[in-house]
PDB file of C-alpha atoms in Angstrom:
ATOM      1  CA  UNK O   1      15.615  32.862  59.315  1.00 53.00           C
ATOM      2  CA  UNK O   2      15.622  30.199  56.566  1.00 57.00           C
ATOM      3  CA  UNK O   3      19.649  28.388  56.322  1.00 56.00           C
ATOM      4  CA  UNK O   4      20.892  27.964  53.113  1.00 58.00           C
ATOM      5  CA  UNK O   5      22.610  24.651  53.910  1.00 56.00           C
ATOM      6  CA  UNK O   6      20.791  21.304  54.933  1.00 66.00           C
ATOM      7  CA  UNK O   7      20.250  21.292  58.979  1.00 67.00           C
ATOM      8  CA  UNK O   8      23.399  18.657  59.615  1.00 74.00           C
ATOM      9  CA  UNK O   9      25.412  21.231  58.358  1.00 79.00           C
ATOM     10  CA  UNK O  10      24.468  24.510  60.766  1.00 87.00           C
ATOM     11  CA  UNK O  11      25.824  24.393  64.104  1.00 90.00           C
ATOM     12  CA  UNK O  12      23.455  23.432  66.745  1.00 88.00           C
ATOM     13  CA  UNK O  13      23.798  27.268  68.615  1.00 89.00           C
ATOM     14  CA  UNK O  14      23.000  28.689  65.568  1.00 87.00           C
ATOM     15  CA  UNK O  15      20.129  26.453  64.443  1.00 88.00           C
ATOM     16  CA  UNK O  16      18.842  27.243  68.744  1.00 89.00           C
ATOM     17  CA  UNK O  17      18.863  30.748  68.180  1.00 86.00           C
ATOM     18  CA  UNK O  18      17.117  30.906  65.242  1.00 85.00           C
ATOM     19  CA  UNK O  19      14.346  27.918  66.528  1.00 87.00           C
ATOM     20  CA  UNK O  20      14.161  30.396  69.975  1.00 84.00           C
ATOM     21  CA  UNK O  21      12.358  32.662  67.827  1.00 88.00           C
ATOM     22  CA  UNK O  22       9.080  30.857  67.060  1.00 92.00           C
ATOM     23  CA  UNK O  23       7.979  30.579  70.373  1.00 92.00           C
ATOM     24  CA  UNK O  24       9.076  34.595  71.138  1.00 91.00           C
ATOM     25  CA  UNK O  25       7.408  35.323  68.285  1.00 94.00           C
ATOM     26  CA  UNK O  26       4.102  33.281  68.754  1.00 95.00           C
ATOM     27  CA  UNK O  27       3.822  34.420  72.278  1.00 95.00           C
ATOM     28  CA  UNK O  28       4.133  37.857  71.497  1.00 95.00           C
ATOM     29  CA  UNK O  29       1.950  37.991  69.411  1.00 96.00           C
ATOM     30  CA  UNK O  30      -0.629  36.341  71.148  1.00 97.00           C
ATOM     31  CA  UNK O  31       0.007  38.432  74.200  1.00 97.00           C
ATOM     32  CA  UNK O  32      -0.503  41.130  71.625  1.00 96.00           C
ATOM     33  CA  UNK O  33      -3.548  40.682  70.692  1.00 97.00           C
ATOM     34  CA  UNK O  34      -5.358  39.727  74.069  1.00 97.00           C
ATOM     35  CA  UNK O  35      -3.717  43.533  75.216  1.00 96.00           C
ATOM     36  CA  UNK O  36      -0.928  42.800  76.941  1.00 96.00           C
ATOM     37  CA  UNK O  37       1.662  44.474  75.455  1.00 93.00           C
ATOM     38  CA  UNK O  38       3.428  46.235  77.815  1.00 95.00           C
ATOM     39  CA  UNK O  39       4.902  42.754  79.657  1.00 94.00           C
ATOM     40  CA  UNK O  40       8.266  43.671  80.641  1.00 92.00           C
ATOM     41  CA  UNK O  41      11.293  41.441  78.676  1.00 86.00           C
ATOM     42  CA  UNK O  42      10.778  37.741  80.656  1.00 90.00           C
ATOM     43  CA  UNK O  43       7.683  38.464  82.205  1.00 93.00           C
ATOM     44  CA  UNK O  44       5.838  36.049  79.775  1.00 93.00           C
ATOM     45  CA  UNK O  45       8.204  33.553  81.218  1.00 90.00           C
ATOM     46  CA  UNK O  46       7.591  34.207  84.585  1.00 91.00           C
ATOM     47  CA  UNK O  47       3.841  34.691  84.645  1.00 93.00           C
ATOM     48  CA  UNK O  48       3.561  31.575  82.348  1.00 90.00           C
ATOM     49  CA  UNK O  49       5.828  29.488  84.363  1.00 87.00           C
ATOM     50  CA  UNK O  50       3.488  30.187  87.977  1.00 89.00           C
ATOM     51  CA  UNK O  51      -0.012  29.238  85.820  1.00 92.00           C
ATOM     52  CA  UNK O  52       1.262  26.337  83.846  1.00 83.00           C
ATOM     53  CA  UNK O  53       3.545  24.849  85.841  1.00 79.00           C
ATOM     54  CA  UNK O  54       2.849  25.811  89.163  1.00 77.00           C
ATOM     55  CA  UNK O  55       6.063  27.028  90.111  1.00 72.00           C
ATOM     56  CA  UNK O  56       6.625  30.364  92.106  1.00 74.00           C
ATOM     57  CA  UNK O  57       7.432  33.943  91.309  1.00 76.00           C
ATOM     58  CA  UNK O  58      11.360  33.196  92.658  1.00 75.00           C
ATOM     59  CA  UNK O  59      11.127  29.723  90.862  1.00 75.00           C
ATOM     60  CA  UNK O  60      10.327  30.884  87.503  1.00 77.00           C
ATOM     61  CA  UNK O  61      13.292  34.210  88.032  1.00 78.00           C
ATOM     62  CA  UNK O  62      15.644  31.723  89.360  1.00 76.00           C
ATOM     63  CA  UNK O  63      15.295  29.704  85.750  1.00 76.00           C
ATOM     64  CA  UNK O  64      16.179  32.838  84.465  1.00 80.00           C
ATOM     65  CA  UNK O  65      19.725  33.047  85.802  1.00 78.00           C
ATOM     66  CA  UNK O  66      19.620  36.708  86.880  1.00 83.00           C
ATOM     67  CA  UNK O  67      20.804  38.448  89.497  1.00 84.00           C
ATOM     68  CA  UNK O  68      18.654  39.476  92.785  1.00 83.00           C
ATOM     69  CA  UNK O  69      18.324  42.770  91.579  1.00 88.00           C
ATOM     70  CA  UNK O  70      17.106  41.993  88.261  1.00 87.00           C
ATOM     71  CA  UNK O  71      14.891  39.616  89.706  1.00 85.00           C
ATOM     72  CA  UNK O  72      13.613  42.274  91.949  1.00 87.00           C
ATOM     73  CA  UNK O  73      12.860  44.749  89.642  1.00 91.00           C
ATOM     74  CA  UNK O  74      11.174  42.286  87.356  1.00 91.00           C
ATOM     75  CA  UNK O  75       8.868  41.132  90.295  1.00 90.00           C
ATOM     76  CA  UNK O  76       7.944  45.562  90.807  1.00 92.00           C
ATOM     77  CA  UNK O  77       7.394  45.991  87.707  1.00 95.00           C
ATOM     78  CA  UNK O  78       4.857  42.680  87.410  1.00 95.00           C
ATOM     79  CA  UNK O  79       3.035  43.926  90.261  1.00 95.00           C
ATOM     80  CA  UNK O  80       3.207  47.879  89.238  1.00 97.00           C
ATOM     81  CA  UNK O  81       1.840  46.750  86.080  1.00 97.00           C
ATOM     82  CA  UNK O  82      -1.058  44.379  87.543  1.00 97.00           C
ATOM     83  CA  UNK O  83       0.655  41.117  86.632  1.00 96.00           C
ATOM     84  CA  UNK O  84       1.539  40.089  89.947  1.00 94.00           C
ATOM     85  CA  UNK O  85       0.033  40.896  93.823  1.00 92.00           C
ATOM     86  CA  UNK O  86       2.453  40.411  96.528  1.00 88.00           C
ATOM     87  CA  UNK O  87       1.099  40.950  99.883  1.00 85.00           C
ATOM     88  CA  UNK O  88       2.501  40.076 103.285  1.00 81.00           C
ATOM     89  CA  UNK O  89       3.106  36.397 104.414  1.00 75.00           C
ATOM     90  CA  UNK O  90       0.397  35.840 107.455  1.00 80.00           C
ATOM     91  CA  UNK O  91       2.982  32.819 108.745  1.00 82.00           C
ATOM     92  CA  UNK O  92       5.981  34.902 108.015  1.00 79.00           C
ATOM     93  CA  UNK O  93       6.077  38.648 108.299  1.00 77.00           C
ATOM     94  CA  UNK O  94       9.403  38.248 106.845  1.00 77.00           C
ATOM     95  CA  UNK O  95       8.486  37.113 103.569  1.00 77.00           C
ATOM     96  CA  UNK O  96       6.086  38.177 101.220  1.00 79.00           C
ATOM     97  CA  UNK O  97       3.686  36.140  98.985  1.00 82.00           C
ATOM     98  CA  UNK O  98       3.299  36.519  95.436  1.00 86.00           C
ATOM     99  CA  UNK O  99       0.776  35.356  93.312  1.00 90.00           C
ATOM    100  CA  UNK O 100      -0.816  36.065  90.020  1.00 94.00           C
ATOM    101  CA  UNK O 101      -3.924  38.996  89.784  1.00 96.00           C
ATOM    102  CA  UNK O 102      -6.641  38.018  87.575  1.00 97.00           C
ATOM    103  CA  UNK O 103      -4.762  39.927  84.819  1.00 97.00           C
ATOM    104  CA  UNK O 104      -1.855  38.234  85.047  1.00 96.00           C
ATOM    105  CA  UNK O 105      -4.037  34.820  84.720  1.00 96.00           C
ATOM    106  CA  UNK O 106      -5.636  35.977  81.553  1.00 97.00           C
ATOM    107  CA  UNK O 107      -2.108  37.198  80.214  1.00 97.00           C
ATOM    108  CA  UNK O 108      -0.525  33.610  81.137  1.00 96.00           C
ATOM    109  CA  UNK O 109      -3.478  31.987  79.086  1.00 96.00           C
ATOM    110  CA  UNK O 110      -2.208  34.153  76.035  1.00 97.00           C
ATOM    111  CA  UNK O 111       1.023  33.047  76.770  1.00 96.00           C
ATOM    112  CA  UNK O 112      -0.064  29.150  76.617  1.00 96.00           C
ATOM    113  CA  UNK O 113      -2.045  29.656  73.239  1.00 97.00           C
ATOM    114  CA  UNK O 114       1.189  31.253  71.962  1.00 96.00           C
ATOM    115  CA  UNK O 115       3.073  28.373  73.124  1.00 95.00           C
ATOM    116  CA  UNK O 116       0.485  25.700  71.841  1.00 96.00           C
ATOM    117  CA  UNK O 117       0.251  27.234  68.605  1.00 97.00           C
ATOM    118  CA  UNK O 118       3.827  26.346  67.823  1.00 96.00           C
ATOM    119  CA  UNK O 119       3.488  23.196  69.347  1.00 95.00           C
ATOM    120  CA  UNK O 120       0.636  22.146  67.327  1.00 97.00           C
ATOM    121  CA  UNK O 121       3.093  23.335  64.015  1.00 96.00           C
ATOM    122  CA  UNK O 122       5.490  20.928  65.310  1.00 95.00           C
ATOM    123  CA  UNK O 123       3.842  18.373  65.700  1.00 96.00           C
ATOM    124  CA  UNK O 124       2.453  18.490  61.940  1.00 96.00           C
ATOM    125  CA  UNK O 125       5.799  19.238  60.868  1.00 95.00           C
ATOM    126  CA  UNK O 126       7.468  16.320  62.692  1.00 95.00           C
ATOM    127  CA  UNK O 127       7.269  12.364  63.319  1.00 96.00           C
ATOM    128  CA  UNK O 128       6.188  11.604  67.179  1.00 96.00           C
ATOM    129  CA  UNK O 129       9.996  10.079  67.559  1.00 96.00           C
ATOM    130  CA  UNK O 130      11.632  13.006  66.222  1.00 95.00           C
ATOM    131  CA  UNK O 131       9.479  15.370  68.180  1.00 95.00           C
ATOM    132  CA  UNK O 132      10.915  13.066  71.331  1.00 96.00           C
ATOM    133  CA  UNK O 133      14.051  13.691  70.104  1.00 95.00           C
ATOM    134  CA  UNK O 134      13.875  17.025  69.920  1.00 94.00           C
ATOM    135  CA  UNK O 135      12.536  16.942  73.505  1.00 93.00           C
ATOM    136  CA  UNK O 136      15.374  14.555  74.721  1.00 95.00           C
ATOM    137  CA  UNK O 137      17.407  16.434  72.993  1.00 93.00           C
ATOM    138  CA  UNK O 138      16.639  20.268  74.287  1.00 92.00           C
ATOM    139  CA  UNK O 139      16.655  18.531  77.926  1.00 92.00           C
ATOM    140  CA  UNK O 140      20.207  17.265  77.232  1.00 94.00           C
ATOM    141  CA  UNK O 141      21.565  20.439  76.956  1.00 92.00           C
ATOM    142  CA  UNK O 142      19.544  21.793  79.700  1.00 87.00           C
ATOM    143  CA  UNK O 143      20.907  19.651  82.022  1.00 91.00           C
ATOM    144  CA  UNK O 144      24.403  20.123  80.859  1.00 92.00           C
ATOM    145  CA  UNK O 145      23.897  24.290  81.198  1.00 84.00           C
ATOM    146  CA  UNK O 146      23.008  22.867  84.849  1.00 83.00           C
ATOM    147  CA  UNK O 147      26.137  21.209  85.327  1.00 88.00           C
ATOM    148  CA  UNK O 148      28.684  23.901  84.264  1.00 87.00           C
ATOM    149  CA  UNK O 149      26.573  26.327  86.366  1.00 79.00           C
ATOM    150  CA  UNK O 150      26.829  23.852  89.544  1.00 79.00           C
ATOM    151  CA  UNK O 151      30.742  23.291  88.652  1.00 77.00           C
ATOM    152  CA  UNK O 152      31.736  27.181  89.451  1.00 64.00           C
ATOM    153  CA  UNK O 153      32.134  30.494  87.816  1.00 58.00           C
ATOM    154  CA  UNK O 154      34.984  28.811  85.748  1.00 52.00           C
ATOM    155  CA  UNK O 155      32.430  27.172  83.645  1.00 45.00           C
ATOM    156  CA  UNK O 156      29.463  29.512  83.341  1.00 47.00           C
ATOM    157  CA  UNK O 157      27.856  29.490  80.090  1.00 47.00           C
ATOM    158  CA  UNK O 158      27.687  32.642  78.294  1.00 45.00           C
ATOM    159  CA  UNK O 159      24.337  34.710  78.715  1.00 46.00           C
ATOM    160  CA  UNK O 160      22.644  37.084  76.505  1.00 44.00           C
ATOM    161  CA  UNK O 161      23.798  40.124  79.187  1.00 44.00           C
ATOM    162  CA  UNK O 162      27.657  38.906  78.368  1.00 42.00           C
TER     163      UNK O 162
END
């Protein structure tokens, strides 16, 4: 969505919302093309969150901010879908492990090239200080949707779901 005023005159949710959409977009349609397509809504998040940054199934959901049983159901239908294998914990009957299949793998490596390509427009499109910014920036208000969420339910940020 191009603005019709200058950038310093949108307000910053609105210019996030419409910036959100480059990566959705990219990553879509990379995950398009490579055939996966039927990735449930945040499963590109999860799956590329385990391969590229090492973090766990419950690590990447628990970014999400979503309830248990969202976060179960995501995890089913990843593994239903041949995303995700979760198979008993040897050390912990308890618990069970969950890792990425070999499909899920080659769907996370779509999901990086979708990221990268937007990355790689960014960094033509910027200065290497105002694409720190941007990054300084963007963590700023991460850690501030941290805060309210650590300071009780009187100061939860609005999600998408509300």
């Amino acid at each position: 969505m191009a603005f019709p005023l200058p950038s310093d005159e949108i307000v910053t949710p609105a210019l996030l919302r419409s910036a959100r959409g480059s990566y959705a977009q990219s990553i879509g349609s990379s995950l398009a093309d490579a055939g996966f397509d039927d990735l449930p809504r945040n499963g590109a998040f999860v799956i590329g969150g385990m391969a590229n940054q090492g973090g766990s199934a419950v690590d990447m959901i628990r970014g999400l901010g979503v309830t248990k049983q969202a976060a179960s159901q995501l995890i089913d239908t990843l593994v239903l879908r041949g995303y995700l294998e979760r198979e008993v914990n040897l050390e912990d009957r308890r618990r069970m492990t969950i890792e990425l299949s070999e499909r899920g793998r080659a769907a996370a490596e779509a999901v990086r090239a979708g990221t990268e390509a937007v990355d790689a427009e960014l960094v033509e499109m910027l200065s290497p200080a105002q694409l720190a910014g941007l990054r300084a920036g963007l963590a700023a208000l991460a850690e501030i949707r941290d805060r309210m969420a650590d300071s009780g339910p009187d100061r939860r940020p609005i999600s998408e779901s509300d």
